[in-house]
PDB file of C-alpha atoms and ligand atoms in Angstrom:
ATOM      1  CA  UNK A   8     111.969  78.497 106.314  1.00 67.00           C
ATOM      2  CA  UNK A   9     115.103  80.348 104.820  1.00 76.00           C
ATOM      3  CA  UNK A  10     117.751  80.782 107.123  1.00 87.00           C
ATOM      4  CA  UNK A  11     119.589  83.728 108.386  1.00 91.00           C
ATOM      5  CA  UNK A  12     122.582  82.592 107.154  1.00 95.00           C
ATOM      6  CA  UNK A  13     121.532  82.924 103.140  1.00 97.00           C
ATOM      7  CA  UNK A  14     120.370  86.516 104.123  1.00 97.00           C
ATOM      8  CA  UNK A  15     123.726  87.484 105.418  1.00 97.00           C
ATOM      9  CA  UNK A  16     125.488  85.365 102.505  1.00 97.00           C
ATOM     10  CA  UNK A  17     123.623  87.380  99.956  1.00 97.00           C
ATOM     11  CA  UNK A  18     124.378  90.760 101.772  1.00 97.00           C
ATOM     12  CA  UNK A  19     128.181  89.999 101.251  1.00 96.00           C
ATOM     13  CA  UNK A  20     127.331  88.842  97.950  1.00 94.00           C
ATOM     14  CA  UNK A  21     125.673  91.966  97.076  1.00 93.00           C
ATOM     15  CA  UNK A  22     128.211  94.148  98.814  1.00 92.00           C
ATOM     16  CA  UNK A  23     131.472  92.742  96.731  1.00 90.00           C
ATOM     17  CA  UNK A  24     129.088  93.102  93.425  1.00 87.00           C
ATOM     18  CA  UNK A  25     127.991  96.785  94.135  1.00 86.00           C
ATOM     19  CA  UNK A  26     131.467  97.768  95.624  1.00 80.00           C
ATOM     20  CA  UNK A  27     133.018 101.336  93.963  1.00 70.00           C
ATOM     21  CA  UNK A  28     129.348 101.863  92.250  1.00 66.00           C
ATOM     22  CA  UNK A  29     128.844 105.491  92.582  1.00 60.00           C
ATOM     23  CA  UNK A  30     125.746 106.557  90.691  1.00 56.00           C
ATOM     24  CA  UNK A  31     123.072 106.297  93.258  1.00 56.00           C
ATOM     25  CA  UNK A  32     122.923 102.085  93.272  1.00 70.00           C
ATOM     26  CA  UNK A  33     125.733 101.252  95.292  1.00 85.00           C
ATOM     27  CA  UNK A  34     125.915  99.206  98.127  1.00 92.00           C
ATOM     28  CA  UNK A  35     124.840 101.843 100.576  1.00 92.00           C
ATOM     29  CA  UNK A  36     121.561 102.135  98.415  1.00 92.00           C
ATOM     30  CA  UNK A  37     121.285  98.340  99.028  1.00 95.00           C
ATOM     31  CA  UNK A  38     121.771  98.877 102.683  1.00 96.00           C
ATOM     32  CA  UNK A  39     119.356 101.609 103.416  1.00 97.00           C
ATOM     33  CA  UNK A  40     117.202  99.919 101.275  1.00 97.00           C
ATOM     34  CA  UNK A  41     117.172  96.713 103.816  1.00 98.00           C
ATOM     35  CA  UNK A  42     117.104  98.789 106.251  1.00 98.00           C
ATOM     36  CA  UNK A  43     114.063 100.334 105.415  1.00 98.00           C
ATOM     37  CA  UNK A  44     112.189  97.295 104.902  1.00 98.00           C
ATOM     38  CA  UNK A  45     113.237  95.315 107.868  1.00 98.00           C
ATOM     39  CA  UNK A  46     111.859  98.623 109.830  1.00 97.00           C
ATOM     40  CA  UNK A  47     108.556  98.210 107.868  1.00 98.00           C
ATOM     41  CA  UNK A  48     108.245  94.308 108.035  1.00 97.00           C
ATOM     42  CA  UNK A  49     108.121  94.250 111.560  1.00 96.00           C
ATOM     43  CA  UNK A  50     104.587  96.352 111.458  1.00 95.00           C
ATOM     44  CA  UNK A  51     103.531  93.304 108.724  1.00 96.00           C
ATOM     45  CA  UNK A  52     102.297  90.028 108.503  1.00 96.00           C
ATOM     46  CA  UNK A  53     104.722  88.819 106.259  1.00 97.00           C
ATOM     47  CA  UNK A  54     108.251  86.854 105.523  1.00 97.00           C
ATOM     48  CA  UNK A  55     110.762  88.312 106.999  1.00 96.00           C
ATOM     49  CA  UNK A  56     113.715  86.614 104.751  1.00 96.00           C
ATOM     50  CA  UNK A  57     111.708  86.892 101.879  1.00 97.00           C
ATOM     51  CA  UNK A  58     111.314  90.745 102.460  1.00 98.00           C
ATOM     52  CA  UNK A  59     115.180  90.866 103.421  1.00 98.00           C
ATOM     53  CA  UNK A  60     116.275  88.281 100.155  1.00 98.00           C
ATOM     54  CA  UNK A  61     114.105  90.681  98.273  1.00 97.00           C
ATOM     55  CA  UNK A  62     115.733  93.826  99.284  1.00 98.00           C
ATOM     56  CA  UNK A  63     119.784  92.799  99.179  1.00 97.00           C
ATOM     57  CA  UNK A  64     118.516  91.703  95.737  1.00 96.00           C
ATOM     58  CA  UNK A  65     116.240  94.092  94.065  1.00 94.00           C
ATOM     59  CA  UNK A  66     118.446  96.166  91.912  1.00 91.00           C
ATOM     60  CA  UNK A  67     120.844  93.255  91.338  1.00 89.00           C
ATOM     61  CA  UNK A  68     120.603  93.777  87.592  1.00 75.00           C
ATOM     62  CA  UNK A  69     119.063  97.540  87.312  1.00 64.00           C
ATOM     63  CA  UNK A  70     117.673  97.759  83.679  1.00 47.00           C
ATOM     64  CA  UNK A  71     118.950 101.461  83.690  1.00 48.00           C
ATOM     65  CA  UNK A  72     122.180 100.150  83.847  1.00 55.00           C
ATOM     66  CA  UNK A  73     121.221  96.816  81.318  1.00 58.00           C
ATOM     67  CA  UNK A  74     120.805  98.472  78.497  1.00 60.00           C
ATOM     68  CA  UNK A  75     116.651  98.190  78.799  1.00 58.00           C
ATOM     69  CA  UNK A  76     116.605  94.442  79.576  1.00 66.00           C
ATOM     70  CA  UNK A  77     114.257  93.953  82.598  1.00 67.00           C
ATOM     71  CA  UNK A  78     114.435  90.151  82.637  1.00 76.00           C
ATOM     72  CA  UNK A  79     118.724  90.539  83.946  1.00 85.00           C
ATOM     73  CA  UNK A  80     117.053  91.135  87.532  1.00 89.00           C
ATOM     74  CA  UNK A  81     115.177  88.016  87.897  1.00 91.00           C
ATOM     75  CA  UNK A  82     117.681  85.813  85.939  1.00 91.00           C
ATOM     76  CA  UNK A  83     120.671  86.498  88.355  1.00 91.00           C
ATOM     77  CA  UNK A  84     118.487  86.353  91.542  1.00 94.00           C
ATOM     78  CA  UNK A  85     117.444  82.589  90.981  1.00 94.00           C
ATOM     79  CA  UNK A  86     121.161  81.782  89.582  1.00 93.00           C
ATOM     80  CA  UNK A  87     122.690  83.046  92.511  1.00 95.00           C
ATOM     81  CA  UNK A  88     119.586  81.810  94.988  1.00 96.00           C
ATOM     82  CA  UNK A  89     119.461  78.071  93.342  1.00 95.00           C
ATOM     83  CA  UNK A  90     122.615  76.371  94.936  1.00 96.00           C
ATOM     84  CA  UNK A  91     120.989  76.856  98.583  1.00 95.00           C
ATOM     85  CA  UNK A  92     118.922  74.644 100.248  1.00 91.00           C
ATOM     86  CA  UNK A  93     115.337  76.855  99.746  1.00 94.00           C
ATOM     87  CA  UNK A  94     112.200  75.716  98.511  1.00 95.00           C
ATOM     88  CA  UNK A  95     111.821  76.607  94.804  1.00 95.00           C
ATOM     89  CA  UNK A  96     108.424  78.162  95.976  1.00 96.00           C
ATOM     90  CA  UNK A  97     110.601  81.085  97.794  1.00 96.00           C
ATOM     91  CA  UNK A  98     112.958  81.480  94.935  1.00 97.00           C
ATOM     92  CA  UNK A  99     109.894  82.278  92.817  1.00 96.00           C
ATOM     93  CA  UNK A 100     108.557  84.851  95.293  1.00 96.00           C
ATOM     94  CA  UNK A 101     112.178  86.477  95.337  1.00 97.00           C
ATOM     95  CA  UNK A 102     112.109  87.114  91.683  1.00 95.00           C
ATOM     96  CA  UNK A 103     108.679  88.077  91.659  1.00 94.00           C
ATOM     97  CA  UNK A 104     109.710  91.228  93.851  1.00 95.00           C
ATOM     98  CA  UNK A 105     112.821  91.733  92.032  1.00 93.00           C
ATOM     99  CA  UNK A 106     111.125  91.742  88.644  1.00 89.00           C
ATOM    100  CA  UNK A 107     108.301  94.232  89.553  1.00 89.00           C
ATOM    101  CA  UNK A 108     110.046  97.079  92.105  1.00 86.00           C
ATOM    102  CA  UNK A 109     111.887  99.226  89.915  1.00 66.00           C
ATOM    103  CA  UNK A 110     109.898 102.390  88.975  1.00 52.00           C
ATOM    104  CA  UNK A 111     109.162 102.777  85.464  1.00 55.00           C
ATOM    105  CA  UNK A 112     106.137 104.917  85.040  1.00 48.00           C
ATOM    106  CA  UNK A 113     103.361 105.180  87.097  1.00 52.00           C
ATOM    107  CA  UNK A 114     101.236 103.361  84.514  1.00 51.00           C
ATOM    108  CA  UNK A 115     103.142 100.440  85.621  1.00 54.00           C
ATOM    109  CA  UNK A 116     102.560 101.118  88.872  1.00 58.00           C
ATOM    110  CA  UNK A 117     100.563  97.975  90.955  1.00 65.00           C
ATOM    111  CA  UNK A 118     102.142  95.161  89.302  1.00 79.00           C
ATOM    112  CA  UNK A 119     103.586  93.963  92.964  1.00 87.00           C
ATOM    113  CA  UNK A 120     101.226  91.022  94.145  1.00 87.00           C
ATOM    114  CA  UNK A 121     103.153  89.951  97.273  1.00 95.00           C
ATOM    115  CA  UNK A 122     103.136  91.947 100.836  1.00 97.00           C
ATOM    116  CA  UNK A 123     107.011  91.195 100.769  1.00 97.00           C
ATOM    117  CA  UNK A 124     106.902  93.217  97.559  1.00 97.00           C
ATOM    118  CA  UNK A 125     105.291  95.825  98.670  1.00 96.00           C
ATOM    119  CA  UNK A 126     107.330  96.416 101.217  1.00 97.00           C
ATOM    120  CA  UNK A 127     110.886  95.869  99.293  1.00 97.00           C
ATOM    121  CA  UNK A 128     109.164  98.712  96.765  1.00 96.00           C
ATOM    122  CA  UNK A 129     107.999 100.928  99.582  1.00 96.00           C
ATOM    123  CA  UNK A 130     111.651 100.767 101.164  1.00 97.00           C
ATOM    124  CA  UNK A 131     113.073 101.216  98.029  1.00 95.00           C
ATOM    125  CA  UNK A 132     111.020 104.382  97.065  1.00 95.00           C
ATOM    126  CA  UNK A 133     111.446 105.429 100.709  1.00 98.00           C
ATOM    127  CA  UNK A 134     115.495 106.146  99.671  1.00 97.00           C
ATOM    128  CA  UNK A 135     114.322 108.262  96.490  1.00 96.00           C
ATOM    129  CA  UNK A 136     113.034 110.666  99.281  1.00 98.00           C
ATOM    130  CA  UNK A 137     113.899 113.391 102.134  1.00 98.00           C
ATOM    131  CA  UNK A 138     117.288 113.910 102.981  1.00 98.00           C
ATOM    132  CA  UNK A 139     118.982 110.993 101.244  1.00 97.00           C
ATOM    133  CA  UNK A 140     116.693 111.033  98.322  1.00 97.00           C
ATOM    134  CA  UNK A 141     118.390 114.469  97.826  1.00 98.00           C
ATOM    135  CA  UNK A 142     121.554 113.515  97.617  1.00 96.00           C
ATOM    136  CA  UNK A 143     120.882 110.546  95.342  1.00 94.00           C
ATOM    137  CA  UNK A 144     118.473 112.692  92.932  1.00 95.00           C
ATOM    138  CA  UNK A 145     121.952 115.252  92.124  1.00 96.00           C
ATOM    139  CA  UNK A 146     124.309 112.806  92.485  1.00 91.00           C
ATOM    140  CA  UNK A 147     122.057 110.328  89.429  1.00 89.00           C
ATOM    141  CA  UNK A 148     122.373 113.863  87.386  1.00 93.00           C
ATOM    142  CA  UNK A 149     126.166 114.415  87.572  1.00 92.00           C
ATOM    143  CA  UNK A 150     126.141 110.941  86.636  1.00 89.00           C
ATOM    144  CA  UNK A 151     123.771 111.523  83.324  1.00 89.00           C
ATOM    145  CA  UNK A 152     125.530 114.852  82.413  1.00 93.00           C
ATOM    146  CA  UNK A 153     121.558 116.501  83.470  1.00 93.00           C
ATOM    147  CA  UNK A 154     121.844 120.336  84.408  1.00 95.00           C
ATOM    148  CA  UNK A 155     120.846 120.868  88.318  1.00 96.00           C
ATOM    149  CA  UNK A 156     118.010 123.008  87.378  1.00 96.00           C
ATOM    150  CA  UNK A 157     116.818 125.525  83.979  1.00 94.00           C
ATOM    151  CA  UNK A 158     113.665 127.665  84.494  1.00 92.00           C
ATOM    152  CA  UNK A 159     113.365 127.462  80.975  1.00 92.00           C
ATOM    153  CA  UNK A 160     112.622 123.779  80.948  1.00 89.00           C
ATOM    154  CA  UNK A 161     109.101 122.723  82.775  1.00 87.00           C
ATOM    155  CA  UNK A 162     108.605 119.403  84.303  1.00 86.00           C
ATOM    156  CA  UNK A 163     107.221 116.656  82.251  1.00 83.00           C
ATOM    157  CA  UNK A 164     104.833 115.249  84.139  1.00 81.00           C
ATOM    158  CA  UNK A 165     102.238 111.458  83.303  1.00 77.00           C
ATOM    159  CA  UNK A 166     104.984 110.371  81.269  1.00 77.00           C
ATOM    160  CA  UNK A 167     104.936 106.754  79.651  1.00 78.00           C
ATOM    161  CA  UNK A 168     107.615 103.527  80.425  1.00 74.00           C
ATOM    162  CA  UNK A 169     109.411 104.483  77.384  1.00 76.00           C
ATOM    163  CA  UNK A 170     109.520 108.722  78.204  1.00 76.00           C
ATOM    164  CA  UNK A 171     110.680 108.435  81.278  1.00 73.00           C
ATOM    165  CA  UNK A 172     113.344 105.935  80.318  1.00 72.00           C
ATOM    166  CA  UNK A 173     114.760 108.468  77.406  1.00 71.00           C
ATOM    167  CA  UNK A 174     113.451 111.985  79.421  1.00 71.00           C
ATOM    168  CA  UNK A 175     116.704 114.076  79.483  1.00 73.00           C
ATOM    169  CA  UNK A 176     115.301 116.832  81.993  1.00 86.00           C
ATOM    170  CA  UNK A 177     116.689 119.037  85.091  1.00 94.00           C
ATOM    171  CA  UNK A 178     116.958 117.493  88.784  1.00 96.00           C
ATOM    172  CA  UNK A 179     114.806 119.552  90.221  1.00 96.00           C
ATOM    173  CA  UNK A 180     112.435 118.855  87.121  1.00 95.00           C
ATOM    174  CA  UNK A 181     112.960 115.519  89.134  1.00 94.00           C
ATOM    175  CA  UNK A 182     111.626 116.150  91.957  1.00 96.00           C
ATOM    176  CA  UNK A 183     107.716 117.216  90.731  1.00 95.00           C
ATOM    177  CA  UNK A 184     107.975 114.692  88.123  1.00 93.00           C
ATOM    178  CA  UNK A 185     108.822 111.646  90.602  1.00 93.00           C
ATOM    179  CA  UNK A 186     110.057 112.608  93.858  1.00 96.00           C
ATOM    180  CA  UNK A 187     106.813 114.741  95.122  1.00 97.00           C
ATOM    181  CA  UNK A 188     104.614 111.857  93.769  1.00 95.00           C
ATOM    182  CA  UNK A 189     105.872 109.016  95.613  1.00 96.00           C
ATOM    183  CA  UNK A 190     104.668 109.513  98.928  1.00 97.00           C
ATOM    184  CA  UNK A 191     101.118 109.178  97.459  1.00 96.00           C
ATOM    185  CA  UNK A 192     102.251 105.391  95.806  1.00 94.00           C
ATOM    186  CA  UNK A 193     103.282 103.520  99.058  1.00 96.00           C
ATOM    187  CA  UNK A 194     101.954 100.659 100.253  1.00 96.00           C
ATOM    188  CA  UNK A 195     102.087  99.783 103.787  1.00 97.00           C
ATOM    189  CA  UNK A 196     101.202 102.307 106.576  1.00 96.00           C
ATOM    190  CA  UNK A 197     104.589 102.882 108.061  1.00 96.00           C
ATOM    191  CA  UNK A 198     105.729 103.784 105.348  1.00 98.00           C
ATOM    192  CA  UNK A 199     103.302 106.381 104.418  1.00 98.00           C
ATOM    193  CA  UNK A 200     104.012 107.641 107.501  1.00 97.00           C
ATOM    194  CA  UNK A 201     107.839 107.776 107.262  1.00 97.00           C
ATOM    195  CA  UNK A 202     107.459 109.180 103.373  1.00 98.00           C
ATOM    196  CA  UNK A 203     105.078 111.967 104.954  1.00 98.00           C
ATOM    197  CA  UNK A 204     108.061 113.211 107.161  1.00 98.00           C
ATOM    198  CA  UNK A 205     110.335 112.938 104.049  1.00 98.00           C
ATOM    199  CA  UNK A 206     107.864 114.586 101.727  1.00 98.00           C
ATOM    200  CA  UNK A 207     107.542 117.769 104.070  1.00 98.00           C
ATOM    201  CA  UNK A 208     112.003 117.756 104.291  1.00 98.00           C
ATOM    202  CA  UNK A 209     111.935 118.121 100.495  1.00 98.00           C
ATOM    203  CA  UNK A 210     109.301 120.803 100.344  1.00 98.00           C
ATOM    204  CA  UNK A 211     110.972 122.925 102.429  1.00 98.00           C
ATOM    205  CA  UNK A 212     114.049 122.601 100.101  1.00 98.00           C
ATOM    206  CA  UNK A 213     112.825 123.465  97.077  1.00 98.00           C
ATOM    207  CA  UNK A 214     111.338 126.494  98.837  1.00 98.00           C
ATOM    208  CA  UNK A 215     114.771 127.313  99.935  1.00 97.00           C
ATOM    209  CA  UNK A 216     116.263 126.392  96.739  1.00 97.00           C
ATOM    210  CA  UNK A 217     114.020 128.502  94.719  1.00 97.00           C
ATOM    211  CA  UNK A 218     114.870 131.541  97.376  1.00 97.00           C
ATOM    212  CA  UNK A 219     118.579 131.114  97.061  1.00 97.00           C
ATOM    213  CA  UNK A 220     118.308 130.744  93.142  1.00 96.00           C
ATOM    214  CA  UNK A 221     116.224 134.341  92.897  1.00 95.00           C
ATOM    215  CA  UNK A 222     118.900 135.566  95.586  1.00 95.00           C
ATOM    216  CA  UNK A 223     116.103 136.317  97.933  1.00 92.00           C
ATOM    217  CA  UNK A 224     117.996 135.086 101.176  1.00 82.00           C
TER     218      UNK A 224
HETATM  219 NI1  LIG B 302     116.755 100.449  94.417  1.00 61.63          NI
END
């Protein structure tokens, strides 16, 4: 058993670390992200704190922000997990979600072996979508220098790890090259249900969007 008190330990943890990050991972990301999966956990049969240690931690070390090193995640989850009194057992299923939940291709899609996992990935794809995902998808392109959208440029879609890692495209390129397609890659129920809801938001925006852009309303 972990106890509440390491969950809420790691949330202010988390919190101080992410504090003034404004790219899209910052500590509200974190939050949601929680959020999200403690709303999906209760439909599970799973771990709760594992699910909960999982989420405050999954983007502890984002590789997009690691210069490409993938292992930074894992490594600061059991350094910061070790001093408390949990079985080593736990740890290990921590850093299994943290290594494994970041997007990187859909070829490397499925890695996630745990039901905790599954959910912390679902919850964490669940903020790349609807209303919020929005926000986050224009706010990530200020933050690359990306132009909001060019006819001229088509989406680039099936691309490998190492494209999409290097793909300089438009935001709204964004959208049919990741966004559309995530609804289709959760794994629990609820949250195919919730990503449904969020899927339909962004389809009517686009069809707005593309409206406004040809200054048809
Ligand atoms: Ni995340």
């Amino acid at each position: 058993m972990i106890k509440q008190e390491i969950v809420q330990r790691t949330a202010e943890y988390v919190r101080s670390k992410f504090e003034g990050e404004s790219s899209g991972h910052d500590w509200w990301h974190i939050y949601r992200v929680w959020n999200n999966a403690k709303l999906i956990a209760r439909s599970e049969e799973c771990d709760q704190a594992i699910v909960e240690l999982g989420a405050l931690l999954h983007d502890i070390a984002d590789y997009k922000f690691n210069n490409g090193n993938e292992e930074v995640g894992g490594i600061a989850t059991q350094e910061w997990l070790k001093p408390f009194d949990i079985e080593d057992k736990y740890i290990q299923a921590i850093v299994h979600i943290v290594n494994n939940v970041s997007f990187k291709g859909e070829a490397n899609n499925n890695k996630m072996q745990s039901i905790e996992g599954k959910i912390v990935q679902d919850a964490d794809r669940l903020d790349a979508i609807g209303a919020v995902g929005i926000a986050r998808c224009f706010a990530y392109g200020g933050y690359k220098g990306h132009m909001i959208y060019d006819p001229n440029v088509k989406p680039h879609l099936n691309m490998t790890k190492e494209e999409y890692k290097s793909h300089t495209g438009t935001q709204i390129n964004h959208f049919y090259e990741k966004l559309l397609r995530l609804k289709d890659l959760m794994n629990t129920q609820t949250a195919k249900k919730i990503a449904e809801e969020r899927h339909q938001f962004m389809e009517k925006y686009l069809e707005e969007f593309f409206a406004e852009w040809e200054g048809k309303r």
